[in-house]
Amino acid sequence: MQTPKIERSGVNSKKKKPPRMRFRELYKARVVGGRFGGQQDSLGAKRAQFSRK
């Protein structure tokens, strides 16, 4: 019996893409969606959130 397939969420889970595709996704996430990577509840993130408003 095979082990069931699980979603990978680690560092190496996503395949490497050409820069054009990568930057397009980052642009959509950051500029269009307003989402940023990193720790959402860190002090730096809270500070940045106030300066963005």
mmCIF file of N, CA and C in Angstrom:
data_model
loop_
_atom_site.group_PDB
_atom_site.id
_atom_site.type_symbol
_atom_site.label_atom_id
_atom_site.label_comp_id
_atom_site.label_asym_id
_atom_site.label_seq_id
_atom_site.Cartn_x
_atom_site.Cartn_y
_atom_site.Cartn_z
ATOM 1 N N MET A 1 0.839 -1.202 0.000
ATOM 2 C CA MET A 1 0.000 0.000 0.000
ATOM 3 C C MET A 1 0.876 1.254 0.000
ATOM 4 N N GLN A 2 0.502 2.226 -0.817
ATOM 5 C CA GLN A 2 1.278 3.458 -0.891
ATOM 6 C C GLN A 2 0.904 4.396 0.247
ATOM 7 N N THR A 3 1.865 5.221 0.620
ATOM 8 C CA THR A 3 1.545 6.243 1.620
ATOM 9 C C THR A 3 0.702 7.325 0.954
ATOM 10 N N PRO A 4 -0.273 7.875 1.664
ATOM 11 C CA PRO A 4 -1.133 8.894 1.049
ATOM 12 C C PRO A 4 -0.367 10.171 0.739
ATOM 13 N N LYS A 5 -0.736 10.819 -0.356
ATOM 14 C CA LYS A 5 -0.076 12.058 -0.774
ATOM 15 C C LYS A 5 -0.549 13.191 0.120
ATOM 16 N N ILE A 6 0.408 13.970 0.655
ATOM 17 C CA ILE A 6 0.037 15.107 1.494
ATOM 18 C C ILE A 6 0.554 16.382 0.852
ATOM 19 N N GLU A 7 -0.099 17.498 1.149
ATOM 20 C CA GLU A 7 0.343 18.796 0.636
ATOM 21 C C GLU A 7 1.682 19.139 1.259
ATOM 22 N N ARG A 8 2.622 19.547 0.445
ATOM 23 C CA ARG A 8 3.922 19.959 0.974
ATOM 24 C C ARG A 8 3.894 21.461 1.201
ATOM 25 N N SER A 9 4.325 21.876 2.388
ATOM 26 C CA SER A 9 4.305 23.313 2.673
ATOM 27 C C SER A 9 5.677 23.808 3.102
ATOM 28 N N GLY A 10 6.708 23.044 2.806
ATOM 29 C CA GLY A 10 8.044 23.406 3.261
ATOM 30 C C GLY A 10 8.761 24.352 2.320
ATOM 31 N N VAL A 11 10.064 24.503 2.573
ATOM 32 C CA VAL A 11 10.887 25.420 1.793
ATOM 33 C C VAL A 11 11.008 24.923 0.354
ATOM 34 N N ASN A 12 11.147 23.622 0.184
ATOM 35 C CA ASN A 12 11.382 23.065 -1.151
ATOM 36 C C ASN A 12 10.110 22.561 -1.817
ATOM 37 N N SER A 13 8.947 22.971 -1.316
ATOM 38 C CA SER A 13 7.704 22.420 -1.844
ATOM 39 C C SER A 13 7.348 22.996 -3.201
ATOM 40 N N LYS A 14 7.760 24.239 -3.462
ATOM 41 C CA LYS A 14 7.404 24.885 -4.725
ATOM 42 C C LYS A 14 8.555 24.733 -5.720
ATOM 43 N N LYS A 15 8.218 24.441 -6.969
ATOM 44 C CA LYS A 15 9.243 24.338 -8.007
ATOM 45 C C LYS A 15 9.783 25.731 -8.321
ATOM 46 N N LYS A 16 11.040 25.780 -8.740
ATOM 47 C CA LYS A 16 11.659 27.060 -9.066
ATOM 48 C C LYS A 16 11.120 27.562 -10.406
ATOM 49 N N LYS A 17 10.714 28.815 -10.435
ATOM 50 C CA LYS A 17 10.140 29.380 -11.655
ATOM 51 C C LYS A 17 11.083 30.411 -12.246
ATOM 52 N N PRO A 18 10.924 30.717 -13.538
ATOM 53 C CA PRO A 18 11.717 31.808 -14.111
ATOM 54 C C PRO A 18 11.338 33.130 -13.451
ATOM 55 N N PRO A 19 12.283 34.060 -13.365
ATOM 56 C CA PRO A 19 12.044 35.296 -12.618
ATOM 57 C C PRO A 19 10.797 36.056 -13.046
ATOM 58 N N ARG A 20 10.509 36.039 -14.349
ATOM 59 C CA ARG A 20 9.344 36.788 -14.830
ATOM 60 C C ARG A 20 8.056 36.296 -14.173
ATOM 61 N N MET A 21 7.912 34.981 -14.078
ATOM 62 C CA MET A 21 6.722 34.401 -13.451
ATOM 63 C C MET A 21 6.710 34.714 -11.959
ATOM 64 N N ARG A 22 7.900 34.605 -11.335
ATOM 65 C CA ARG A 22 7.981 34.797 -9.893
ATOM 66 C C ARG A 22 7.607 36.225 -9.520
ATOM 67 N N PHE A 23 8.160 37.187 -10.281
ATOM 68 C CA PHE A 23 7.886 38.579 -9.942
ATOM 69 C C PHE A 23 6.439 38.940 -10.210
ATOM 70 N N ARG A 24 5.830 38.280 -11.214
ATOM 71 C CA ARG A 24 4.416 38.548 -11.473
ATOM 72 C C ARG A 24 3.565 38.091 -10.288
ATOM 73 N N GLU A 25 3.901 36.918 -9.736
ATOM 74 C CA GLU A 25 3.144 36.424 -8.581
ATOM 75 C C GLU A 25 3.353 37.313 -7.371
ATOM 76 N N LEU A 26 4.609 37.747 -7.151
ATOM 77 C CA LEU A 26 4.884 38.622 -6.014
ATOM 78 C C LEU A 26 4.153 39.948 -6.168
ATOM 79 N N TYR A 27 4.128 40.457 -7.395
ATOM 80 C CA TYR A 27 3.432 41.722 -7.651
ATOM 81 C C TYR A 27 1.950 41.583 -7.333
ATOM 82 N N LYS A 28 1.354 40.463 -7.787
ATOM 83 C CA LYS A 28 -0.074 40.256 -7.529
ATOM 84 C C LYS A 28 -0.337 40.154 -6.034
ATOM 85 N N ALA A 29 0.546 39.441 -5.323
ATOM 86 C CA ALA A 29 0.339 39.260 -3.887
ATOM 87 C C ALA A 29 0.509 40.577 -3.137
ATOM 88 N N ARG A 30 1.559 41.339 -3.490
ATOM 89 C CA ARG A 30 1.895 42.527 -2.707
ATOM 90 C C ARG A 30 1.086 43.747 -3.107
ATOM 91 N N VAL A 31 1.124 44.086 -4.393
ATOM 92 C CA VAL A 31 0.504 45.335 -4.835
ATOM 93 C C VAL A 31 -1.006 45.177 -4.971
ATOM 94 N N VAL A 32 -1.439 44.098 -5.622
ATOM 95 C CA VAL A 32 -2.868 43.906 -5.846
ATOM 96 C C VAL A 32 -3.543 43.375 -4.587
ATOM 97 N N GLY A 33 -2.916 42.355 -3.953
ATOM 98 C CA GLY A 33 -3.555 41.720 -2.803
ATOM 99 C C GLY A 33 -3.228 42.358 -1.471
ATOM 100 N N GLY A 34 -2.128 43.109 -1.403
ATOM 101 C CA GLY A 34 -1.732 43.720 -0.139
ATOM 102 C C GLY A 34 -1.193 42.726 0.870
ATOM 103 N N ARG A 35 -0.738 41.544 0.398
ATOM 104 C CA ARG A 35 -0.207 40.524 1.309
ATOM 105 C C ARG A 35 1.310 40.529 1.232
ATOM 106 N N PHE A 36 1.957 40.384 2.375
ATOM 107 C CA PHE A 36 3.414 40.392 2.425
ATOM 108 C C PHE A 36 3.890 39.142 3.143
ATOM 109 N N GLY A 37 5.080 38.676 2.760
ATOM 110 C CA GLY A 37 5.638 37.516 3.418
ATOM 111 C C GLY A 37 6.152 37.860 4.799
ATOM 112 N N GLY A 38 6.597 36.845 5.537
ATOM 113 C CA GLY A 38 7.172 37.087 6.857
ATOM 114 C C GLY A 38 6.170 36.836 7.965
ATOM 115 N N GLN A 39 6.473 37.361 9.129
ATOM 116 C CA GLN A 39 5.650 37.107 10.306
ATOM 117 C C GLN A 39 4.623 38.220 10.453
ATOM 118 N N GLN A 40 3.355 37.844 10.334
ATOM 119 C CA GLN A 40 2.293 38.842 10.323
ATOM 120 C C GLN A 40 2.132 39.570 11.651
ATOM 121 N N ASP A 41 2.406 38.882 12.781
ATOM 122 C CA ASP A 41 2.162 39.552 14.065
ATOM 123 C C ASP A 41 3.438 40.072 14.712
ATOM 124 N N SER A 42 4.514 40.210 13.947
ATOM 125 C CA SER A 42 5.733 40.741 14.554
ATOM 126 C C SER A 42 5.586 42.247 14.760
ATOM 127 N N LEU A 43 6.440 42.798 15.611
ATOM 128 C CA LEU A 43 6.381 44.234 15.891
ATOM 129 C C LEU A 43 6.648 45.045 14.633
ATOM 130 N N GLY A 44 7.605 44.591 13.822
ATOM 131 C CA GLY A 44 7.920 45.296 12.587
ATOM 132 C C GLY A 44 6.738 45.325 11.634
ATOM 133 N N ALA A 45 5.994 44.219 11.588
ATOM 134 C CA ALA A 45 4.835 44.162 10.694
ATOM 135 C C ALA A 45 3.740 45.103 11.179
ATOM 136 N N LYS A 46 3.545 45.161 12.497
ATOM 137 C CA LYS A 46 2.526 46.071 13.045
ATOM 138 C C LYS A 46 2.904 47.517 12.748
ATOM 139 N N ARG A 47 4.188 47.831 12.910
ATOM 140 C CA ARG A 47 4.657 49.189 12.651
ATOM 141 C C ARG A 47 4.455 49.550 11.173
ATOM 142 N N ALA A 48 4.779 48.612 10.298
ATOM 143 C CA ALA A 48 4.650 48.867 8.862
ATOM 144 C C ALA A 48 3.190 49.035 8.461
ATOM 145 N N GLN A 49 2.316 48.320 9.159
ATOM 146 C CA GLN A 49 0.895 48.401 8.828
ATOM 147 C C GLN A 49 0.359 49.806 9.098
ATOM 148 N N PHE A 50 0.838 50.431 10.177
ATOM 149 C CA PHE A 50 0.385 51.785 10.494
ATOM 150 C C PHE A 50 0.894 52.776 9.455
ATOM 151 N N SER A 51 2.137 52.591 9.009
ATOM 152 C CA SER A 51 2.690 53.544 8.052
ATOM 153 C C SER A 51 2.067 53.371 6.672
ATOM 154 N N ARG A 52 1.482 52.187 6.397
ATOM 155 C CA ARG A 52 0.868 51.952 5.093
ATOM 156 C C ARG A 52 -0.516 52.573 4.986
ATOM 157 N N LYS A 53 -1.178 52.770 6.149
ATOM 158 C CA LYS A 53 -2.560 53.276 6.118
ATOM 159 C C LYS A 53 -2.605 54.744 5.799
#
